mmCIF file of C-alpha atoms and ligand atoms in Angstrom:
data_model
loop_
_atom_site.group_PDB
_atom_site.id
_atom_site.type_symbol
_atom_site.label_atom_id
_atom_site.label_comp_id
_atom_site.label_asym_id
_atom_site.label_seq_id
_atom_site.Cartn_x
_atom_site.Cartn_y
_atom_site.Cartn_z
ATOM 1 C CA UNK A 1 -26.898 -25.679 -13.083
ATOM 2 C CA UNK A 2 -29.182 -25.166 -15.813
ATOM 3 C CA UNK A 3 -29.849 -28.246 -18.022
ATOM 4 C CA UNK A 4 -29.601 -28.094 -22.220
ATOM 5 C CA UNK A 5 -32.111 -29.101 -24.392
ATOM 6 C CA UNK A 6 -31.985 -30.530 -27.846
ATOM 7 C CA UNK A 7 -34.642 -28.797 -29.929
ATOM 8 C CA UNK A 8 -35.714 -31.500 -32.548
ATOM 9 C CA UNK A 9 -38.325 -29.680 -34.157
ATOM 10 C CA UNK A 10 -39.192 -28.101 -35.877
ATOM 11 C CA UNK A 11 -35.627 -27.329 -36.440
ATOM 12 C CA UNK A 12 -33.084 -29.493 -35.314
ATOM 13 C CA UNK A 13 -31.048 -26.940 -32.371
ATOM 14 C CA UNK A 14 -28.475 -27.834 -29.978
ATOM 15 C CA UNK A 15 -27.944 -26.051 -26.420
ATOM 16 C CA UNK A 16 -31.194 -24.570 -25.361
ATOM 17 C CA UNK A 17 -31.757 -23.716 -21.865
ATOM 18 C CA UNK A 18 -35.026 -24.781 -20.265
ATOM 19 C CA UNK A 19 -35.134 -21.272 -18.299
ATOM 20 C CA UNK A 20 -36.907 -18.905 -20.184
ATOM 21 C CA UNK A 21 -37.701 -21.235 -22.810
ATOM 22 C CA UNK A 22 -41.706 -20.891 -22.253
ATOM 23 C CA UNK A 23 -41.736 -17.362 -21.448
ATOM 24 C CA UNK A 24 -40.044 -16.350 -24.679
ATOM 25 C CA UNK A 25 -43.194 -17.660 -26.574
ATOM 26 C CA UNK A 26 -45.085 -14.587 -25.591
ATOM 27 C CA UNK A 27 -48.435 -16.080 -25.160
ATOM 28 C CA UNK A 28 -50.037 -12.870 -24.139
ATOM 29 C CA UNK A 29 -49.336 -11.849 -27.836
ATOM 30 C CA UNK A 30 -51.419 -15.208 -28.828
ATOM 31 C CA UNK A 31 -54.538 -13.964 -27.578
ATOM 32 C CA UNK A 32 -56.825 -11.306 -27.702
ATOM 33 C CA UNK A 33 -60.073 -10.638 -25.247
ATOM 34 C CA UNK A 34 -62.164 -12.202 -28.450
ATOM 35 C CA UNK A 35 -60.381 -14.827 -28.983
ATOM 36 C CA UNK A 36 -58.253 -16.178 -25.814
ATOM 37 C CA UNK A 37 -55.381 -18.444 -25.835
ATOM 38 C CA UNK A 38 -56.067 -21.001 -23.658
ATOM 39 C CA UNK A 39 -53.563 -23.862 -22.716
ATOM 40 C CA UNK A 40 -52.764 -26.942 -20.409
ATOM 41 C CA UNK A 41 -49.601 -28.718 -19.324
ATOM 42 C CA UNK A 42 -49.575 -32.658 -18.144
ATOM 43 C CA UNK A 43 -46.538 -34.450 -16.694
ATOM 44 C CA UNK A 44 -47.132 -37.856 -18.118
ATOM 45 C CA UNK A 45 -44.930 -41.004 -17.743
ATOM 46 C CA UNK A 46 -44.142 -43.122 -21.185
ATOM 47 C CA UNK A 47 -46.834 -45.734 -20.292
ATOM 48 C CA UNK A 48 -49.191 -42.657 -19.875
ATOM 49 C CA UNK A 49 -49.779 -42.069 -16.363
ATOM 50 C CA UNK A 50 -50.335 -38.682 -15.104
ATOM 51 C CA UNK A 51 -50.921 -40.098 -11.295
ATOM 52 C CA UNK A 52 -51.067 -43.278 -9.854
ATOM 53 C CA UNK A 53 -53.986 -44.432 -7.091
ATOM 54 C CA UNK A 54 -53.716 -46.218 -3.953
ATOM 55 C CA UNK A 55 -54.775 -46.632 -0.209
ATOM 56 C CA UNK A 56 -51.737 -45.327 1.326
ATOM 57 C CA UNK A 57 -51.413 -41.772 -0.413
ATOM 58 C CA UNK A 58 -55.089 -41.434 -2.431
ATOM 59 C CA UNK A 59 -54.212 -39.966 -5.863
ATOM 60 C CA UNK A 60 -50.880 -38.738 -6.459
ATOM 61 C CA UNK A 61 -47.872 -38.010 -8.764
ATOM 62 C CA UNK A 62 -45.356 -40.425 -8.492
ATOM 63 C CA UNK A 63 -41.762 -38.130 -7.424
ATOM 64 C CA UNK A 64 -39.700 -40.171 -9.506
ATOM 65 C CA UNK A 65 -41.765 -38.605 -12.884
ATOM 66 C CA UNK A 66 -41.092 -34.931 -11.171
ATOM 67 C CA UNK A 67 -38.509 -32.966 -12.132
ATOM 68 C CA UNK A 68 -36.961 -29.444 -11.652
ATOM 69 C CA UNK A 69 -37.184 -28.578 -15.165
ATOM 70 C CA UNK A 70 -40.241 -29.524 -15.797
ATOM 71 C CA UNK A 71 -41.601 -27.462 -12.935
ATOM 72 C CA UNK A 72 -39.604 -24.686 -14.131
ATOM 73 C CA UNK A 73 -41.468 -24.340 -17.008
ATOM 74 C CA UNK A 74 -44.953 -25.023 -15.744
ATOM 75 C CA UNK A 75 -44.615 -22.136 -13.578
ATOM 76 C CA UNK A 76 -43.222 -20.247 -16.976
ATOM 77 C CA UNK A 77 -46.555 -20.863 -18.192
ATOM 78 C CA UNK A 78 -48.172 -19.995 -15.199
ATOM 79 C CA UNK A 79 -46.831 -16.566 -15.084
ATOM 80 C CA UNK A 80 -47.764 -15.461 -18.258
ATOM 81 C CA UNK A 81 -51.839 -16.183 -16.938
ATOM 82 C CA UNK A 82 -54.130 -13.690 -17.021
ATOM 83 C CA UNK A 83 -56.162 -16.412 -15.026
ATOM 84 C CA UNK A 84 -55.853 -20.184 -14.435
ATOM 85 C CA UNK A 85 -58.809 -22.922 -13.900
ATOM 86 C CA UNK A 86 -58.511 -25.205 -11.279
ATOM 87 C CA UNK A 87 -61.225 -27.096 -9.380
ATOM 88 C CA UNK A 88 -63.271 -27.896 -6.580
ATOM 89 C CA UNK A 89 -61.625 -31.307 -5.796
ATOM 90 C CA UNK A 90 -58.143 -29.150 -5.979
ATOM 91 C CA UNK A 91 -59.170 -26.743 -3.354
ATOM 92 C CA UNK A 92 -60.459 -30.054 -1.010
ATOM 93 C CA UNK A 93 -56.716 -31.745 -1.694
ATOM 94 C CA UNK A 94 -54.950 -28.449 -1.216
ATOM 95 C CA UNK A 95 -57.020 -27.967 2.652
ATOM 96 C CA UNK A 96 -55.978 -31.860 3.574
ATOM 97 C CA UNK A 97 -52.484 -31.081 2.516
ATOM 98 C CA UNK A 98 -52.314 -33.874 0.215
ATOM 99 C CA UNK A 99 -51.165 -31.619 -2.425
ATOM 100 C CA UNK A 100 -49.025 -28.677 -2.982
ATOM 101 C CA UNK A 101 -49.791 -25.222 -3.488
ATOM 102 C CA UNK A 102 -49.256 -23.951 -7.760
ATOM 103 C CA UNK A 103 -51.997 -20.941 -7.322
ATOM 104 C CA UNK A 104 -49.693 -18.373 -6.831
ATOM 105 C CA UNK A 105 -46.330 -17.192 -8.852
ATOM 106 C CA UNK A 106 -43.998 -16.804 -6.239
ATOM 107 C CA UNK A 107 -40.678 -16.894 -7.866
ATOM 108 C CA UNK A 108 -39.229 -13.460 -7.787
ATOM 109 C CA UNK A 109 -38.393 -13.214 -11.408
ATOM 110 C CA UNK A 110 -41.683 -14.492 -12.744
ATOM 111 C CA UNK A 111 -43.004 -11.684 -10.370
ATOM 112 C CA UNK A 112 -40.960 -9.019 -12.044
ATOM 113 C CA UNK A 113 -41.517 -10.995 -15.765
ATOM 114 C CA UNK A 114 -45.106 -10.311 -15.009
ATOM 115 C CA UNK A 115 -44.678 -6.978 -13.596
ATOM 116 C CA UNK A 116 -42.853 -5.617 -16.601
ATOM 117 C CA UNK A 117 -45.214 -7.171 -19.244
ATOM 118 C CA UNK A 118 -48.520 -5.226 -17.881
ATOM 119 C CA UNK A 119 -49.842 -8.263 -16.128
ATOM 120 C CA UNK A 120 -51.641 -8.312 -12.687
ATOM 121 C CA UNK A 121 -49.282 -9.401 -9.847
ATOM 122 C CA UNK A 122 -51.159 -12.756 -9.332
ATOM 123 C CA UNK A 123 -53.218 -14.331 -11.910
ATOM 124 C CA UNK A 124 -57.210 -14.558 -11.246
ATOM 125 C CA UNK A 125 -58.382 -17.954 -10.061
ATOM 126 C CA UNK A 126 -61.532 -19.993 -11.267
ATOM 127 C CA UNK A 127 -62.573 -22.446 -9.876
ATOM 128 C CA UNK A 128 -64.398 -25.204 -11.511
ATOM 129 C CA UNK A 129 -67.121 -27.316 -9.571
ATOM 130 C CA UNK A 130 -70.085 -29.218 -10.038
ATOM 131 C CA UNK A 131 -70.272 -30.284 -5.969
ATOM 132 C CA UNK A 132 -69.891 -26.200 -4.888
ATOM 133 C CA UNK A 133 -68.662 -28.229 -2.047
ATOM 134 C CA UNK A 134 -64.722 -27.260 -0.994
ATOM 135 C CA UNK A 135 -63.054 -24.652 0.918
ATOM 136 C CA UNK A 136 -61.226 -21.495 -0.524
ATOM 137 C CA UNK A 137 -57.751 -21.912 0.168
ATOM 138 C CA UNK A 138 -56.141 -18.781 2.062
ATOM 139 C CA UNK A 139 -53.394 -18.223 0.027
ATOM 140 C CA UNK A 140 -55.722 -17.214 -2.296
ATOM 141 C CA UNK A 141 -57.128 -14.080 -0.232
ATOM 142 C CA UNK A 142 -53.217 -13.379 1.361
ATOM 143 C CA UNK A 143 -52.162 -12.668 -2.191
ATOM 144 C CA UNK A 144 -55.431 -10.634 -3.574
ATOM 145 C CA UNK A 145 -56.305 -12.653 -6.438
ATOM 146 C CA UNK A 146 -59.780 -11.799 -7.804
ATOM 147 C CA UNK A 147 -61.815 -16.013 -7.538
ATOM 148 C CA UNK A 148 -64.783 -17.092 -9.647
ATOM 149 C CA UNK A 149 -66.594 -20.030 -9.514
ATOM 150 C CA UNK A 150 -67.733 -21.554 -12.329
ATOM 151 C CA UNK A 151 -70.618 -24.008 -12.052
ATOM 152 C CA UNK A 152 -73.398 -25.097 -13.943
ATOM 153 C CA UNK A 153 -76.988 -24.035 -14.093
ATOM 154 C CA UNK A 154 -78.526 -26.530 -11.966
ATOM 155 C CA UNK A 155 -75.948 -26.797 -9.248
ATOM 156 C CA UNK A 156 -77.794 -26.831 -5.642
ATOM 157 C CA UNK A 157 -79.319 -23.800 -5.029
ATOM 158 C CA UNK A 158 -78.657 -23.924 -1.259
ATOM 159 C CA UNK A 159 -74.834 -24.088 -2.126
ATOM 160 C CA UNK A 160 -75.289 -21.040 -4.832
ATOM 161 C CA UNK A 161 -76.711 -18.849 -1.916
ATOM 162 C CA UNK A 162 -73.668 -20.124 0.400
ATOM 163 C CA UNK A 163 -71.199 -18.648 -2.034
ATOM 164 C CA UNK A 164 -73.202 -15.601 -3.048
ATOM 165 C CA UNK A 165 -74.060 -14.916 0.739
ATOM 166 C CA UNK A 166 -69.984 -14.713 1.249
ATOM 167 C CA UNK A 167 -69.583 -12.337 -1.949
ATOM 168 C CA UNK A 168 -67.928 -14.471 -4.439
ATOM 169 C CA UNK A 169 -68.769 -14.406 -7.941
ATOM 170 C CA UNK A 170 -70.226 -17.483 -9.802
ATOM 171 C CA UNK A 171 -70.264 -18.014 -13.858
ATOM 172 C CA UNK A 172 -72.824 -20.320 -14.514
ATOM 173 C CA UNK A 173 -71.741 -22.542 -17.766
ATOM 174 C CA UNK A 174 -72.966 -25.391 -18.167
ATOM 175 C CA UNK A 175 -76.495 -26.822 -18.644
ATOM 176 C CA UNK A 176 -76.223 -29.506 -15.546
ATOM 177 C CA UNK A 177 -74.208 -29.138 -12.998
ATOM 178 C CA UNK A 178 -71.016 -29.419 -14.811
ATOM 179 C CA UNK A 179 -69.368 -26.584 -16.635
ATOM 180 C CA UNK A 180 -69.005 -26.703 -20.182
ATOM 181 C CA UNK A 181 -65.821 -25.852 -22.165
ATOM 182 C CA UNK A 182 -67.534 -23.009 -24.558
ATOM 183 C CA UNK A 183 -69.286 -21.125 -22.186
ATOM 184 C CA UNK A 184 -67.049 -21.335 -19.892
ATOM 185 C CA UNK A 185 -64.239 -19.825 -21.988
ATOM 186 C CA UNK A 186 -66.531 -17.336 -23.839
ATOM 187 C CA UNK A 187 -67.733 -16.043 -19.929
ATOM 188 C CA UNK A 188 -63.475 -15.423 -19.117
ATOM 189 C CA UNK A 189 -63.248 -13.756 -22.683
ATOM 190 C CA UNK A 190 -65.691 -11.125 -21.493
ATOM 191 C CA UNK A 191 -63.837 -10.902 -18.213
ATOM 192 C CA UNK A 192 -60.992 -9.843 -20.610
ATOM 193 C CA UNK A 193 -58.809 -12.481 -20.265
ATOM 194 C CA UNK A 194 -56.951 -13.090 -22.925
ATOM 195 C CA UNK A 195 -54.409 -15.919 -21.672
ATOM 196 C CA UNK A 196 -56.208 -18.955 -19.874
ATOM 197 C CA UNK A 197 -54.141 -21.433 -18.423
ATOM 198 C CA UNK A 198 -56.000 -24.847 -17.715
ATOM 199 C CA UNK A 199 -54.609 -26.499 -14.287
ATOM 200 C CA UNK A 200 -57.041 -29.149 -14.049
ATOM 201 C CA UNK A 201 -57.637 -32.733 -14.772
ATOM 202 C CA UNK A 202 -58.582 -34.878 -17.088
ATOM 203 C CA UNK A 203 -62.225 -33.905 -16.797
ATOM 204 C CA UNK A 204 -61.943 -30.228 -17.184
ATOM 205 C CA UNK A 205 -59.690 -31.286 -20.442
ATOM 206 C CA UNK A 206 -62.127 -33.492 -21.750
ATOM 207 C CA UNK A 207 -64.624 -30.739 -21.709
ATOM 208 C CA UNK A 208 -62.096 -28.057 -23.136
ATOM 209 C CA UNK A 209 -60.614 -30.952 -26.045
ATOM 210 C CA UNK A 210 -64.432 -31.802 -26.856
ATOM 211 C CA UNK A 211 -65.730 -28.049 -27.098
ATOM 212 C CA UNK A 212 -62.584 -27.202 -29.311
ATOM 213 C CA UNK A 213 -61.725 -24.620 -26.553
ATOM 214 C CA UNK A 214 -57.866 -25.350 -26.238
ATOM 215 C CA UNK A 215 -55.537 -23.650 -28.170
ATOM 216 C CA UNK A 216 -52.302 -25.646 -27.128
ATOM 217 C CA UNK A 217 -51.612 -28.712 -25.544
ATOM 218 C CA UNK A 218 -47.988 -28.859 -23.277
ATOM 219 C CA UNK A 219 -46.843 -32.305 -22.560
ATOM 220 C CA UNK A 220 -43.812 -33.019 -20.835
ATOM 221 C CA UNK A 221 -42.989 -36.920 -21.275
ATOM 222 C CA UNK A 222 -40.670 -38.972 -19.418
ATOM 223 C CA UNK A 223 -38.961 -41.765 -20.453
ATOM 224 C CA UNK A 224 -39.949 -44.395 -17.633
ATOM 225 C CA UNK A 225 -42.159 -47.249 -17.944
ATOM 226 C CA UNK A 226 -44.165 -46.426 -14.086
ATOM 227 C CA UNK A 227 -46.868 -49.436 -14.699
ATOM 228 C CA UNK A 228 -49.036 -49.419 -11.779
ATOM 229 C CA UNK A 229 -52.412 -51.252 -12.310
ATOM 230 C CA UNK A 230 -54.367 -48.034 -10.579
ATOM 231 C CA UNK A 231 -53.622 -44.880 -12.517
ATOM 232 C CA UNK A 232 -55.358 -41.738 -13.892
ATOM 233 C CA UNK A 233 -54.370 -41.044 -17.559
ATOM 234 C CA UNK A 234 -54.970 -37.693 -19.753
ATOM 235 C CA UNK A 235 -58.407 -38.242 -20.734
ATOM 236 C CA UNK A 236 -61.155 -40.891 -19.503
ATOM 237 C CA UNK A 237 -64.436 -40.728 -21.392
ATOM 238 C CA UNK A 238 -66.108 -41.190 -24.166
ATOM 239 C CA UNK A 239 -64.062 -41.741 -27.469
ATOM 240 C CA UNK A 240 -63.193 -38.170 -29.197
ATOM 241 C CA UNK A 241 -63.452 -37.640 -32.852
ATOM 242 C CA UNK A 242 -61.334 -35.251 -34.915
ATOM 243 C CA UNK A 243 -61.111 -32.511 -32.060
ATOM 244 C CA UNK A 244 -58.996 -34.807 -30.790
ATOM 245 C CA UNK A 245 -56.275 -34.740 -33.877
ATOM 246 C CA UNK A 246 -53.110 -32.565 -32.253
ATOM 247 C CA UNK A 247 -50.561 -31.278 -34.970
ATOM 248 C CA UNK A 248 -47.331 -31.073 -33.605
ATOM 249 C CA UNK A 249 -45.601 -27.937 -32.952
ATOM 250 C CA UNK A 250 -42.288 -28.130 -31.081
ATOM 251 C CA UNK A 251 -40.167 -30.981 -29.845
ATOM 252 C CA UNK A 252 -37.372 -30.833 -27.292
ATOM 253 C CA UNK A 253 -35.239 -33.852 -25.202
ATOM 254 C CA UNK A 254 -33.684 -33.370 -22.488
ATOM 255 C CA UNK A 255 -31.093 -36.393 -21.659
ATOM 256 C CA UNK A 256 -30.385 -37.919 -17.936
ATOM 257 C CA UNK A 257 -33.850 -35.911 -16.173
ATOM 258 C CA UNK A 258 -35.237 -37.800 -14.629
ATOM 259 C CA UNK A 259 -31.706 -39.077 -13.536
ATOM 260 C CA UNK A 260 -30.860 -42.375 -15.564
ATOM 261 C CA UNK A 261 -33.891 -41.348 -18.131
ATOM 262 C CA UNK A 262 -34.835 -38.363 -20.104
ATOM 263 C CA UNK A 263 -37.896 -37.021 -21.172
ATOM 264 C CA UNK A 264 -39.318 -35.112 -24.172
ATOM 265 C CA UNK A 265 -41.018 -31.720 -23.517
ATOM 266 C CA UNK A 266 -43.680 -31.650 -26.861
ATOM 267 C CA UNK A 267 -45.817 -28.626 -27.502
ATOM 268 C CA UNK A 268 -49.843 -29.395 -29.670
ATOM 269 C CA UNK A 269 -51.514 -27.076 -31.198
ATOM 270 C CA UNK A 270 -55.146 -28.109 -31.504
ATOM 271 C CA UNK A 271 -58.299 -27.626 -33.951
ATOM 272 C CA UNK A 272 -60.383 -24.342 -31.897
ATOM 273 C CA UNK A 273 -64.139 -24.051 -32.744
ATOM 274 C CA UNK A 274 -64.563 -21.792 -35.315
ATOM 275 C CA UNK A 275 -61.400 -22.409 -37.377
ATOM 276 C CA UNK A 276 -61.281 -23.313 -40.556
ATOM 277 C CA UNK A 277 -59.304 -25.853 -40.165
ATOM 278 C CA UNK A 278 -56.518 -24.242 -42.765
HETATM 279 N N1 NAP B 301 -49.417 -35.217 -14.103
HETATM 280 C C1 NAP B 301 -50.134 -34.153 -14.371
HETATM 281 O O1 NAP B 301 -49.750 -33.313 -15.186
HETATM 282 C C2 NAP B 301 -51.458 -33.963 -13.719
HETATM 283 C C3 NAP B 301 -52.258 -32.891 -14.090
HETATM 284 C C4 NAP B 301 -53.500 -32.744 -13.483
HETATM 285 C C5 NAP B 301 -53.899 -33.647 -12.511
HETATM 286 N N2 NAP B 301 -53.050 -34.656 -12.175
HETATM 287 C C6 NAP B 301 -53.448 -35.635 -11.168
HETATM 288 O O2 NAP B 301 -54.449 -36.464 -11.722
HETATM 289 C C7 NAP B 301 -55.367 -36.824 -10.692
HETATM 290 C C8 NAP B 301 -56.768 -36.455 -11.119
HETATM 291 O O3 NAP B 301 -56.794 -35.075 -11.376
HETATM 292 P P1 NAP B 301 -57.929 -34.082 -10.927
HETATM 293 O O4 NAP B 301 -58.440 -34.419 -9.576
HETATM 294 O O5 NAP B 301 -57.397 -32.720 -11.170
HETATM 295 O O6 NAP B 301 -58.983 -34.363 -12.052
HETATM 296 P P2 NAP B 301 -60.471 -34.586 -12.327
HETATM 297 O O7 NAP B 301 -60.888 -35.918 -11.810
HETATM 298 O O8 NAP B 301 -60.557 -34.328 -13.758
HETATM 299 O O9 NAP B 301 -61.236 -33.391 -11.572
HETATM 300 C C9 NAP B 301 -61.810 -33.525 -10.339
HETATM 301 C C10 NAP B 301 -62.655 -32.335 -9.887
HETATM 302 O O10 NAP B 301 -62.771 -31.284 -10.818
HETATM 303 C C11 NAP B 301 -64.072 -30.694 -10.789
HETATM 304 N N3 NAP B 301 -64.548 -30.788 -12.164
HETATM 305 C C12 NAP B 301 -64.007 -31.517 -13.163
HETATM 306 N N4 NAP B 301 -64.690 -31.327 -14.288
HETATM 307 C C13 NAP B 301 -65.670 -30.451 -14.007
HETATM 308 C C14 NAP B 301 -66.695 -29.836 -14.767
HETATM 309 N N5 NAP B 301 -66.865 -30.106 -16.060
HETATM 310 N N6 NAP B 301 -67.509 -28.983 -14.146
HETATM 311 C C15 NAP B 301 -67.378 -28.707 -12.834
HETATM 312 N N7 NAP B 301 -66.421 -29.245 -12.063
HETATM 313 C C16 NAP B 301 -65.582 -30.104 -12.649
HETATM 314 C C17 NAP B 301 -64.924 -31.496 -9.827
HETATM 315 O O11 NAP B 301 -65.030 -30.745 -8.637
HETATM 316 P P3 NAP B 301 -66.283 -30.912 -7.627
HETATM 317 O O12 NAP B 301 -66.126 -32.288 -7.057
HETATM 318 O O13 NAP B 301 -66.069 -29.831 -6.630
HETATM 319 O O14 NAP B 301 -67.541 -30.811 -8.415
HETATM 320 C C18 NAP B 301 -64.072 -32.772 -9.636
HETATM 321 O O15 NAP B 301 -64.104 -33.292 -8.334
HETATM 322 C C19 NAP B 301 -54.887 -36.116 -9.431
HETATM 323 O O16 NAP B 301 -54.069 -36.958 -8.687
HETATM 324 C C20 NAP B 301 -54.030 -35.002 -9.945
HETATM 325 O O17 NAP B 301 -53.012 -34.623 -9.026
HETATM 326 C C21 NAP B 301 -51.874 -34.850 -12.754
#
């Protein structure tokens, strides 16, 4: 059965349903090819974890921060993609099974949602990567989505050949070896995309936060104190200035999920380079 939300803001709104609840914000209509929307969703606990650490299961999220609903609408956001970001260290995790697979939109509704709004069948994947070291993940090729790789300028040039000899297509953006937010974003703009959706870490969002490349920050909270002394958290680097000032948007609670807790689903808008900041 579908679980109610309480809307607190920006109006205060009783008995919405999660299901449909992201796709009826229409974020194709948010960008254009000049000016992409481009957004991220994290699953955080209260005490801020987004995955815990140890020997036993490497880096993981911790099932009892997981729920339906909140996967519900990350694949909501996921169909409305023109293309998503991942990364390198993704595509190792994904081949060692430690993780499961969110490239494609399987669900057969979000399959016809995307059929009927113009959109590809699949969304294009880019993959981030600094290493060029991981393997493509078949799923990828079964379901005829176009791949980039985005990498920086001075990435081995042994590993460039590797992946130009096989016929994929690299975007180099970055100075280093790293890709940076802005060029990376202005490269998918003149792919045409006009809806990015971030499904990385907190290293790709450091890079899109500090370049003022993210339009909208999802956040689903949960209401549990996790604790766990090794733990990754949204962001891990060097302290952030204004571009790091998040105005709130929309607020919703959704009571007993996870069972015994709740958790808030919150919706950021952020400051994007070249606004005015009105
Ligand atoms: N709860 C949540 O919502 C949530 C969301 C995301 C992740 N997580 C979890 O958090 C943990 C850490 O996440 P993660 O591994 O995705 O994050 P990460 O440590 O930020 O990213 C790791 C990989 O991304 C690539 N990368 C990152 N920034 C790059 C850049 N600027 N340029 C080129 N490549 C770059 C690198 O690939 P190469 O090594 O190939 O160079 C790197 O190994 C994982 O357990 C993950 O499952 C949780």
């Amino acid at each position: 059965m579908q679980k109610k939300l309480l809307q607190l803001y920006p109006d205060y709104c009783e008995k919405i349903s999660t299901q449909g609840l992201y796709l009826a914000q229409q974020l194709q209509q948010l960008g254009t090819t000049a000016a992409p929307f481009v957004y991220a969703n994290f699953l955080s606990s209260l005490d801020g974890r987004i995955a815990l650490e140890d020997a036993n299961h490497g880096t993981y999220i911790p099932k009892r921060i997981k729920t339906a609903s909140d996967f519900g609408l990350f694949m909501e956001l996921q169909a409305q993609a023109d293309c998503i970001i991942t990364h390198g260290g993704y595509m190792r995790a994904l081949a060692e099974g430690l993780l499961g697979n969110v490239l494609q939109v399987n669900d057969k509704d979000l399959v016809e949602w995307r059929r009927n709004n113009g959109l590809t069948p699949q969304p294009a994947v880019i993959i981030a990567s600094a290493s060029l070291n991981f393997p493509i993940h078949g799923s990828i090729q079964d379901a005829a989505q176009s791949v980039y790789i985005a990498t920086g300028k001075n990435a081995d040039p042994e590993r460039i050949r590797y992946w130009q000899n096989l016929g994929y297509r690299l975007l180099f953006t970055g100075e280093e070896r790293k890709v940076q937010g802005a060029p990376l974003i202005h490269a998918l703009s003149g792919l045409g995309y006009k809806t990015i959706y971030l499904v990385a870490g907190p290293q790709m969002l450091d890079t899109m936060i500090r370049e003022k490349q993210l339009s909208r920050l999802y956040l689903s909270m949960t209401h549990q104190l996790i604790a766990g002394q090794d733990f990754r958290t949204l962001l891990n680097a060097p302290m952030l200035g204004t571009e790091g000032n998040l105005k709130l948007e929309a607020l919703y609670y959704e009571q007993d999920s996870p069972p015994g807790s709740g958790q808030f689903f919150m919706q950021f808008g952020l400051p994007r380079s070249g606004d005015t900041g009105t």
